[in-house]
Tab-separated table of C-alpha atoms in Angstrom:
chain	number	residue	atom	x	y	z
A	1	UNK	CA	17.462	13.034	-225.237
A	2	UNK	CA	19.957	11.124	-228.308
A	3	UNK	CA	17.733	14.070	-230.364
A	4	UNK	CA	18.873	16.410	-228.845
A	5	UNK	CA	22.156	15.209	-227.552
A	6	UNK	CA	23.056	14.764	-231.484
A	7	UNK	CA	21.675	18.403	-232.118
A	8	UNK	CA	24.482	19.543	-229.270
A	9	UNK	CA	26.935	17.916	-230.874
A	10	UNK	CA	26.543	19.092	-234.267
A	11	UNK	CA	26.947	22.315	-233.236
A	12	UNK	CA	29.396	21.805	-230.602
A	13	UNK	CA	31.331	20.457	-233.893
A	14	UNK	CA	31.690	23.687	-235.808
A	15	UNK	CA	34.197	24.165	-232.935
A	16	UNK	CA	35.293	27.428	-231.124
A	17	UNK	CA	35.657	29.224	-235.031
A	18	UNK	CA	31.579	29.263	-235.276
A	19	UNK	CA	29.717	28.836	-231.323
A	20	UNK	CA	31.909	31.819	-230.443
A	21	UNK	CA	31.144	34.477	-233.347
A	22	UNK	CA	27.359	32.951	-232.612
A	23	UNK	CA	27.394	33.817	-228.693
A	24	UNK	CA	29.241	37.238	-229.592
A	25	UNK	CA	26.413	38.656	-232.053
A	26	UNK	CA	23.794	37.049	-229.632
A	27	UNK	CA	24.591	38.698	-226.698
A	28	UNK	CA	25.547	42.046	-229.131
A	29	UNK	CA	23.037	42.637	-229.930
A	30	UNK	CA	20.453	41.815	-226.594
A	31	UNK	CA	22.855	45.087	-225.325
A	32	UNK	CA	21.644	47.033	-228.054
A	33	UNK	CA	24.552	47.090	-230.605
A	34	UNK	CA	23.640	47.703	-234.255
A	35	UNK	CA	22.746	45.129	-236.365
A	36	UNK	CA	25.709	46.029	-238.855
A	37	UNK	CA	28.697	47.095	-236.276
A	38	UNK	CA	28.054	43.382	-234.268
A	39	UNK	CA	27.649	41.088	-237.297
A	40	UNK	CA	31.204	42.949	-238.239
A	41	UNK	CA	32.690	42.106	-234.618
A	42	UNK	CA	31.339	38.948	-234.666
A	43	UNK	CA	32.984	37.651	-238.035
A	44	UNK	CA	36.469	39.420	-237.067
A	45	UNK	CA	36.607	37.442	-234.080
A	46	UNK	CA	35.985	34.075	-235.710
A	47	UNK	CA	38.678	35.118	-237.900
A	48	UNK	CA	41.016	36.358	-235.174
A	49	UNK	CA	39.903	32.552	-233.620
A	50	UNK	CA	40.681	30.314	-236.924
A	51	UNK	CA	44.525	32.607	-236.753
A	52	UNK	CA	45.406	31.917	-233.143
A	53	UNK	CA	44.093	28.188	-233.492
A	54	UNK	CA	46.645	28.595	-236.606
A	55	UNK	CA	49.563	29.798	-235.166
A	56	UNK	CA	48.831	27.007	-232.239
A	57	UNK	CA	48.713	24.476	-234.808
A	58	UNK	CA	51.826	25.122	-236.159
A	59	UNK	CA	53.241	24.794	-232.280
A	60	UNK	CA	51.703	21.924	-231.790
A	61	UNK	CA	52.365	19.722	-234.695
A	62	UNK	CA	56.082	21.454	-234.353
A	63	UNK	CA	56.002	20.139	-230.748
A	64	UNK	CA	54.601	17.303	-230.478
A	65	UNK	CA	57.137	16.201	-233.740
A	66	UNK	CA	59.913	17.181	-231.440
A	67	UNK	CA	58.836	15.290	-228.243
A	68	UNK	CA	58.273	12.679	-229.501
A	69	UNK	CA	61.400	12.463	-230.965
A	70	UNK	CA	62.694	12.887	-227.342
A	71	UNK	CA	61.204	10.186	-226.242
A	72	UNK	CA	62.862	7.508	-228.672
A	73	UNK	CA	66.129	9.265	-227.711
A	74	UNK	CA	66.392	9.062	-224.672
A	75	UNK	CA	64.231	5.905	-224.350
A	76	UNK	CA	61.852	6.817	-221.169
A	77	UNK	CA	59.046	4.446	-221.156
A	78	UNK	CA	56.266	6.652	-219.281
A	79	UNK	CA	52.687	4.511	-219.798
A	80	UNK	CA	50.790	6.820	-219.882
A	81	UNK	CA	49.767	9.537	-222.518
A	82	UNK	CA	48.858	12.727	-222.786
A	83	UNK	CA	46.140	12.965	-225.591
A	84	UNK	CA	46.038	16.898	-225.121
A	85	UNK	CA	42.870	19.170	-224.384
A	86	UNK	CA	41.540	18.537	-227.349
A	87	UNK	CA	40.506	14.989	-226.736
A	88	UNK	CA	39.220	15.552	-223.580
A	89	UNK	CA	36.974	18.332	-225.116
A	90	UNK	CA	35.827	15.789	-227.161
A	91	UNK	CA	35.499	13.131	-224.458
A	92	UNK	CA	33.212	15.814	-222.395
A	93	UNK	CA	30.697	16.530	-225.258
A	94	UNK	CA	29.860	12.954	-226.094
A	95	UNK	CA	29.354	12.091	-222.111
A	96	UNK	CA	25.855	11.302	-221.925
A	97	UNK	CA	25.694	14.954	-219.196
A	98	UNK	CA	27.056	17.199	-221.945
A	99	UNK	CA	23.275	18.234	-222.539
A	100	UNK	CA	21.853	18.997	-219.634
A	101	UNK	CA	24.708	20.701	-218.407
A	102	UNK	CA	24.672	23.256	-221.313
A	103	UNK	CA	21.441	24.663	-220.724
A	104	UNK	CA	22.187	24.159	-216.888
A	105	UNK	CA	25.988	26.049	-216.858
A	106	UNK	CA	24.329	29.362	-218.908
A	107	UNK	CA	21.248	29.306	-216.277
A	108	UNK	CA	23.423	29.123	-213.196
A	109	UNK	CA	25.797	31.391	-214.573
A	110	UNK	CA	22.841	34.190	-214.314
A	111	UNK	CA	21.021	32.938	-210.939
A	112	UNK	CA	24.886	33.196	-209.284
A	113	UNK	CA	25.377	36.855	-211.284
A	114	UNK	CA	21.532	37.938	-210.158
A	115	UNK	CA	22.577	36.857	-206.538
A	116	UNK	CA	26.224	38.548	-206.947
A	117	UNK	CA	27.598	35.845	-206.417
A	118	UNK	CA	29.824	36.291	-209.361
A	119	UNK	CA	30.513	39.296	-211.660
A	120	UNK	CA	31.364	37.003	-214.371
A	121	UNK	CA	28.980	36.761	-217.881
A	122	UNK	CA	30.581	33.804	-218.857
A	123	UNK	CA	29.725	33.848	-222.685
A	124	UNK	CA	32.312	31.893	-223.540
A	125	UNK	CA	29.980	28.484	-224.240
A	126	UNK	CA	33.217	26.489	-226.224
A	127	UNK	CA	34.770	26.337	-223.287
A	128	UNK	CA	31.849	25.258	-221.364
A	129	UNK	CA	33.110	21.796	-221.893
A	130	UNK	CA	35.804	22.628	-218.344
A	131	UNK	CA	31.881	22.108	-216.434
A	132	UNK	CA	31.104	19.412	-218.460
A	133	UNK	CA	33.873	16.914	-217.314
A	134	UNK	CA	33.660	18.221	-213.829
A	135	UNK	CA	30.173	16.518	-214.564
A	136	UNK	CA	31.112	13.848	-216.317
A	137	UNK	CA	34.171	12.533	-214.340
A	138	UNK	CA	31.529	12.471	-210.834
A	139	UNK	CA	29.019	10.499	-213.807
A	140	UNK	CA	31.637	7.863	-213.695
A	141	UNK	CA	33.200	7.782	-210.639
A	142	UNK	CA	29.787	7.252	-209.403
A	143	UNK	CA	28.351	5.053	-212.126
A	144	UNK	CA	25.722	6.835	-213.437
A	145	UNK	CA	24.573	9.376	-210.440
A	146	UNK	CA	23.275	12.283	-211.977
A	147	UNK	CA	22.191	14.455	-209.614
A	148	UNK	CA	25.441	14.239	-208.270
A	149	UNK	CA	27.306	14.834	-211.662
A	150	UNK	CA	25.044	17.698	-212.296
A	151	UNK	CA	26.439	18.701	-208.589
A	152	UNK	CA	30.333	18.604	-209.509
A	153	UNK	CA	29.405	20.776	-212.294
A	154	UNK	CA	27.471	23.710	-210.935
A	155	UNK	CA	30.347	23.124	-207.975
A	156	UNK	CA	33.337	23.459	-210.272
A	157	UNK	CA	31.180	26.582	-212.303
A	158	UNK	CA	30.770	28.424	-209.027
A	159	UNK	CA	34.628	28.024	-208.194
A	160	UNK	CA	35.731	29.262	-211.944
A	161	UNK	CA	33.761	32.576	-211.904
A	162	UNK	CA	34.366	33.214	-208.416
A	163	UNK	CA	38.190	32.918	-208.995
A	164	UNK	CA	37.878	34.607	-212.675
A	165	UNK	CA	35.857	37.688	-210.428
A	166	UNK	CA	39.397	37.559	-208.136
A	167	UNK	CA	41.338	38.199	-211.269
A	168	UNK	CA	39.655	40.124	-213.194
A	169	UNK	CA	41.460	42.819	-211.782
A	170	UNK	CA	45.309	41.361	-212.461
A	171	UNK	CA	44.123	40.870	-215.888
A	172	UNK	CA	43.161	44.602	-217.392
A	173	UNK	CA	46.168	46.098	-215.856
A	174	UNK	CA	48.909	43.005	-217.016
A	175	UNK	CA	46.801	42.369	-220.476
A	176	UNK	CA	45.102	45.764	-220.921
A	177	UNK	CA	41.510	43.729	-221.039
A	178	UNK	CA	39.237	46.398	-219.923
A	179	UNK	CA	35.860	44.420	-218.530
A	180	UNK	CA	36.732	40.982	-219.148
A	181	UNK	CA	37.902	38.462	-216.752
A	182	UNK	CA	39.694	34.718	-218.479
A	183	UNK	CA	36.652	32.347	-216.621
A	184	UNK	CA	38.768	29.363	-218.548
A	185	UNK	CA	38.231	25.782	-216.273
A	186	UNK	CA	42.674	25.115	-217.168
A	187	UNK	CA	43.612	28.121	-216.538
A	188	UNK	CA	42.084	29.010	-213.406
A	189	UNK	CA	42.808	25.832	-211.498
A	190	UNK	CA	46.490	26.198	-212.906
A	191	UNK	CA	46.149	29.907	-211.343
A	192	UNK	CA	44.559	28.626	-208.102
A	193	UNK	CA	48.369	26.700	-206.688
A	194	UNK	CA	50.691	28.909	-209.266
A	195	UNK	CA	49.684	31.945	-208.099
A	196	UNK	CA	50.338	31.952	-204.274
A	197	UNK	CA	52.943	29.529	-204.772
A	198	UNK	CA	54.611	33.043	-207.400
A	199	UNK	CA	53.632	34.802	-204.368
A	200	UNK	CA	56.290	32.940	-201.902
A	201	UNK	CA	58.768	32.579	-205.267
A	202	UNK	CA	58.908	36.004	-205.509
A	203	UNK	CA	59.644	36.798	-201.697
A	204	UNK	CA	63.024	34.514	-201.639
A	205	UNK	CA	66.468	35.687	-201.064
A	206	UNK	CA	68.223	36.986	-204.462
A	207	UNK	CA	65.706	35.473	-206.626
A	208	UNK	CA	63.211	38.467	-205.763
A	209	UNK	CA	66.265	41.246	-207.043
A	210	UNK	CA	66.093	38.822	-210.576
A	211	UNK	CA	64.041	40.582	-213.022
A	212	UNK	CA	64.175	38.854	-216.642
A	213	UNK	CA	60.773	40.528	-218.506
A	214	UNK	CA	60.605	40.301	-222.357
A	215	UNK	CA	61.564	44.580	-222.327
A	216	UNK	CA	64.490	43.575	-219.669
A	217	UNK	CA	65.726	40.659	-222.408
A	218	UNK	CA	65.335	42.851	-225.279
A	219	UNK	CA	67.120	45.465	-223.957
A	220	UNK	CA	70.306	43.979	-222.438
A	221	UNK	CA	70.660	41.755	-225.766
A	222	UNK	CA	69.201	43.667	-228.372
A	223	UNK	CA	68.055	41.900	-232.141
A	224	UNK	CA	68.619	38.401	-229.585
A	225	UNK	CA	66.199	39.131	-226.898
A	226	UNK	CA	63.533	40.072	-229.672
A	227	UNK	CA	60.324	37.774	-228.968
A	228	UNK	CA	60.962	35.995	-232.752
A	229	UNK	CA	65.158	35.364	-231.899
A	230	UNK	CA	63.897	33.731	-228.102
A	231	UNK	CA	61.052	31.792	-230.112
A	232	UNK	CA	64.044	30.620	-232.739
A	233	UNK	CA	67.000	29.919	-229.664
A	234	UNK	CA	64.105	28.397	-228.079
A	235	UNK	CA	63.348	25.969	-230.728
A	236	UNK	CA	66.370	25.199	-232.499
A	237	UNK	CA	67.725	24.319	-229.017
A	238	UNK	CA	64.760	21.830	-228.712
A	239	UNK	CA	65.261	20.171	-231.941
A	240	UNK	CA	69.018	19.670	-230.286
A	241	UNK	CA	67.720	17.519	-227.671
A	242	UNK	CA	65.493	16.313	-230.147
A	243	UNK	CA	68.651	14.568	-232.437
A	244	UNK	CA	67.574	17.264	-235.492
A	245	UNK	CA	70.038	17.758	-237.689
A	246	UNK	CA	70.930	21.213	-238.687
A	247	UNK	CA	68.514	21.478	-241.526
A	248	UNK	CA	65.735	20.490	-239.306
A	249	UNK	CA	66.654	22.823	-236.582
A	250	UNK	CA	66.335	25.650	-238.087
A	251	UNK	CA	63.357	24.526	-239.523
A	252	UNK	CA	61.993	23.979	-235.734
A	253	UNK	CA	63.363	27.342	-234.152
A	254	UNK	CA	62.159	29.260	-237.391
A	255	UNK	CA	58.391	27.924	-236.484
A	256	UNK	CA	58.738	29.036	-233.217
A	257	UNK	CA	59.738	32.202	-234.294
A	258	UNK	CA	56.609	32.417	-236.132
A	259	UNK	CA	54.555	31.364	-233.285
A	260	UNK	CA	56.676	34.269	-230.682
A	261	UNK	CA	55.558	37.078	-233.769
A	262	UNK	CA	52.377	36.091	-234.960
A	263	UNK	CA	50.538	34.703	-231.918
A	264	UNK	CA	50.342	38.628	-230.678
A	265	UNK	CA	49.600	39.994	-234.127
A	266	UNK	CA	46.131	37.042	-233.770
A	267	UNK	CA	45.299	38.589	-231.049
A	268	UNK	CA	44.979	41.886	-231.877
A	269	UNK	CA	42.548	40.605	-234.894
A	270	UNK	CA	40.251	39.145	-231.777
A	271	UNK	CA	40.467	42.178	-229.716
A	272	UNK	CA	39.229	44.400	-232.829
A	273	UNK	CA	36.464	41.867	-232.724
A	274	UNK	CA	35.852	42.209	-228.652
A	275	UNK	CA	36.631	45.461	-227.988
A	276	UNK	CA	33.066	46.844	-229.546
A	277	UNK	CA	30.808	44.275	-227.931
A	278	UNK	CA	32.971	44.599	-224.434
A	279	UNK	CA	32.947	48.822	-223.582
A	280	UNK	CA	28.622	48.498	-225.606
A	281	UNK	CA	28.533	45.803	-222.316
A	282	UNK	CA	30.006	47.446	-220.150
A	283	UNK	CA	27.823	50.806	-220.886
A	284	UNK	CA	24.730	48.591	-221.107
A	285	UNK	CA	25.003	47.190	-217.882
A	286	UNK	CA	26.238	50.597	-215.901
A	287	UNK	CA	23.132	52.154	-216.992
A	288	UNK	CA	21.091	49.511	-215.452
A	289	UNK	CA	22.705	47.714	-212.736
A	290	UNK	CA	24.853	51.540	-211.596
A	291	UNK	CA	26.098	50.052	-208.574
A	292	UNK	CA	27.518	46.888	-209.739
A	293	UNK	CA	30.466	46.003	-212.056
A	294	UNK	CA	30.381	42.913	-214.620
A	295	UNK	CA	33.035	41.100	-216.915
A	296	UNK	CA	32.130	39.737	-220.118
A	297	UNK	CA	33.828	35.869	-218.866
A	298	UNK	CA	36.431	34.833	-222.481
A	299	UNK	CA	39.276	32.774	-223.211
A	300	UNK	CA	42.498	32.708	-221.654
A	301	UNK	CA	43.369	32.442	-225.203
A	302	UNK	CA	43.260	36.473	-225.530
A	303	UNK	CA	46.133	36.688	-222.827
A	304	UNK	CA	48.773	33.837	-224.674
A	305	UNK	CA	49.815	37.150	-227.172
A	306	UNK	CA	51.774	38.496	-224.408
A	307	UNK	CA	55.520	38.075	-225.244
A	308	UNK	CA	56.617	36.928	-221.085
A	309	UNK	CA	53.242	34.408	-221.573
A	310	UNK	CA	54.686	32.838	-224.716
A	311	UNK	CA	58.279	33.423	-223.929
A	312	UNK	CA	57.112	31.352	-220.659
A	313	UNK	CA	55.385	28.268	-221.954
A	314	UNK	CA	57.806	28.047	-224.348
A	315	UNK	CA	60.517	27.118	-222.032
A	316	UNK	CA	58.425	24.980	-219.880
A	317	UNK	CA	58.357	22.489	-222.347
A	318	UNK	CA	61.981	20.795	-222.087
A	319	UNK	CA	61.734	21.661	-218.994
A	320	UNK	CA	58.429	19.353	-218.561
A	321	UNK	CA	59.654	16.747	-220.775
A	322	UNK	CA	62.613	16.702	-218.167
A	323	UNK	CA	59.964	16.577	-214.790
A	324	UNK	CA	58.261	13.537	-216.400
A	325	UNK	CA	61.312	11.856	-216.572
A	326	UNK	CA	62.907	12.350	-212.990
A	327	UNK	CA	59.661	12.483	-211.147
A	328	UNK	CA	59.122	9.555	-209.035
A	329	UNK	CA	55.537	8.227	-209.362
A	330	UNK	CA	54.935	10.271	-212.336
A	331	UNK	CA	53.645	8.078	-215.584
A	332	UNK	CA	52.523	10.634	-217.688
A	333	UNK	CA	54.288	11.037	-221.008
A	334	UNK	CA	53.395	15.027	-221.887
A	335	UNK	CA	52.770	15.482	-225.690
A	336	UNK	CA	49.565	16.450	-226.272
A	337	UNK	CA	48.718	19.745	-224.041
A	338	UNK	CA	52.844	21.441	-224.144
A	339	UNK	CA	51.334	23.993	-226.463
A	340	UNK	CA	48.860	24.699	-223.940
A	341	UNK	CA	50.967	25.607	-221.564
A	342	UNK	CA	50.771	29.225	-221.906
A	343	UNK	CA	47.111	28.078	-221.352
A	344	UNK	CA	47.793	27.446	-217.948
A	345	UNK	CA	50.448	30.581	-216.997
A	346	UNK	CA	48.361	32.770	-217.767
A	347	UNK	CA	47.179	33.868	-214.653
A	348	UNK	CA	50.826	32.955	-213.361
A	349	UNK	CA	52.972	35.259	-215.303
A	350	UNK	CA	50.333	37.889	-214.645
A	351	UNK	CA	50.382	37.565	-211.264
A	352	UNK	CA	54.540	37.857	-211.625
A	353	UNK	CA	53.908	40.912	-213.464
A	354	UNK	CA	55.855	39.243	-216.499
A	355	UNK	CA	58.524	38.343	-214.867
A	356	UNK	CA	59.946	35.278	-216.618
A	357	UNK	CA	62.540	33.750	-213.831
A	358	UNK	CA	59.498	33.895	-211.958
A	359	UNK	CA	57.107	32.338	-213.791
A	360	UNK	CA	58.877	29.556	-214.889
A	361	UNK	CA	60.184	28.534	-211.055
A	362	UNK	CA	56.570	28.851	-209.924
A	363	UNK	CA	55.331	26.532	-213.637
A	364	UNK	CA	57.943	24.098	-212.815
A	365	UNK	CA	56.838	23.068	-209.611
A	366	UNK	CA	53.143	23.749	-210.701
A	367	UNK	CA	53.534	21.284	-213.647
A	368	UNK	CA	55.660	19.254	-211.587
A	369	UNK	CA	52.433	18.579	-209.667
A	370	UNK	CA	50.247	18.501	-212.423
A	371	UNK	CA	51.962	15.337	-213.754
A	372	UNK	CA	51.768	13.374	-210.400
A	373	UNK	CA	47.990	14.736	-210.412
A	374	UNK	CA	47.416	13.475	-214.151
A	375	UNK	CA	48.488	9.981	-213.192
A	376	UNK	CA	46.933	9.443	-210.775
A	377	UNK	CA	44.039	10.873	-213.023
A	378	UNK	CA	44.669	8.176	-215.866
A	379	UNK	CA	42.195	5.278	-214.619
A	380	UNK	CA	38.795	7.511	-214.853
A	381	UNK	CA	40.734	9.476	-217.502
A	382	UNK	CA	41.143	6.996	-219.989
A	383	UNK	CA	37.134	5.625	-218.976
A	384	UNK	CA	35.971	8.690	-220.422
A	385	UNK	CA	37.647	9.210	-223.066
A	386	UNK	CA	36.485	5.537	-224.220
A	387	UNK	CA	33.743	7.432	-224.956
A	388	UNK	CA	35.049	8.522	-228.354
A	389	UNK	CA	35.379	5.758	-231.534
A	390	UNK	CA	39.549	6.549	-231.784
A	391	UNK	CA	39.650	5.907	-228.669
A	392	UNK	CA	37.464	2.875	-227.881
A	393	UNK	CA	39.931	0.367	-228.577
A	394	UNK	CA	42.822	1.962	-227.405
A	395	UNK	CA	44.820	-0.398	-224.985
A	396	UNK	CA	46.590	2.716	-223.766
A	397	UNK	CA	46.181	3.902	-220.196
A	398	UNK	CA	45.009	8.177	-221.199
A	399	UNK	CA	45.251	11.518	-219.159
A	400	UNK	CA	46.125	15.419	-219.981
A	401	UNK	CA	47.408	18.266	-218.411
A	402	UNK	CA	44.353	20.004	-219.052
A	403	UNK	CA	42.050	17.424	-216.700
A	404	UNK	CA	43.727	15.003	-215.390
A	405	UNK	CA	46.817	17.649	-214.020
A	406	UNK	CA	43.912	20.344	-213.749
A	407	UNK	CA	44.055	20.662	-209.708
A	408	UNK	CA	39.855	21.507	-209.644
A	409	UNK	CA	39.385	18.576	-211.637
A	410	UNK	CA	41.151	16.407	-209.470
A	411	UNK	CA	39.266	17.795	-206.562
A	412	UNK	CA	36.184	16.538	-208.757
A	413	UNK	CA	37.688	13.193	-208.675
A	414	UNK	CA	38.787	12.666	-204.785
A	415	UNK	CA	35.119	14.312	-204.182
A	416	UNK	CA	33.718	11.295	-206.639
A	417	UNK	CA	35.521	8.918	-205.321
A	418	UNK	CA	34.840	9.436	-201.172
A	419	UNK	CA	31.053	9.857	-202.417
A	420	UNK	CA	31.113	6.658	-203.831
A	421	UNK	CA	33.152	4.784	-201.386
A	422	UNK	CA	30.053	5.982	-198.307
A	423	UNK	CA	27.232	6.273	-200.594
């Protein structure tokens, strides 16, 4: 088992920029795409992800420092640190159940397609860490019950795939991703509670009639309504809140403006690689399953290049910090996952058809709930993180918006605690 886990860890440490192109190439060959075309598409996908990750790193590095400065400036006393999704993912992959759950989750996906439970073939192997994290939570809470842990991962996967199926038409209509679903665990979990809340928001008198989208903003404000200018304005506002001087404030604004401009272009490169594979897969499956519609499950990173998505995500960053301060009972200091908010609101923004006002109001409510869930999740999350060397001796409670604030994983936590108390 240790040898198998070591091999798995080596492959996973290569990251999604290697794993996803390998998966794409393999799937392309299976779907009878010419080898040269398959190789070109796979490499393009890898390069696209490198670009996306560079832009996310730019966002994360700048937001992280600004958030820390805000904490110091306003003297916030929050005792649980948001370690961010990369740390949570690493902890999931390092958990004892990881090695067995990777093939199990893939096999379960194929079985579910065979029995017509799902239409999604989830080839985003890297993001299987969400399923594994659910299993790791069950394993920790039940003190090593393998069967219960595996059951948690499978049930979590089934829910994610089913929701991804249901959201696929919306994803195609709004993001233009034909034949694709987005079974990223955090995106689905925030969407499960966010989409219904957004629907209610859209029915409130006065608010329902207000339409604020990237197009209307640009039409009304001209150059100042362009995505890069919106990023500049939001960034400079955050710089002032962080107490930056004029130079650093402008620098932060330029960085966030760059994110708004570059992210759609990086996603476009990613899509250049994915579209040929997606079309080939759809044609292949149509020939053999003429009465069925199947989707390729891919990373929600495909959605964050949309101006409405990234705008909503950036606006929610200072709101999230404010919520952390004013919500009674919250102990989580948002930090590591601030740059990941656009992933969380992907379904919400699509369901509101890009209306930024409705999306921000919805996102505010959802993140408020996520902070409370992340606070409740902290003891188990901290225990899960102790499997990593860099967190093994850290005398600090740890959680994250991605895992601790994930509604579906929180339900797994509650179910695990109930199981442990009964049995």
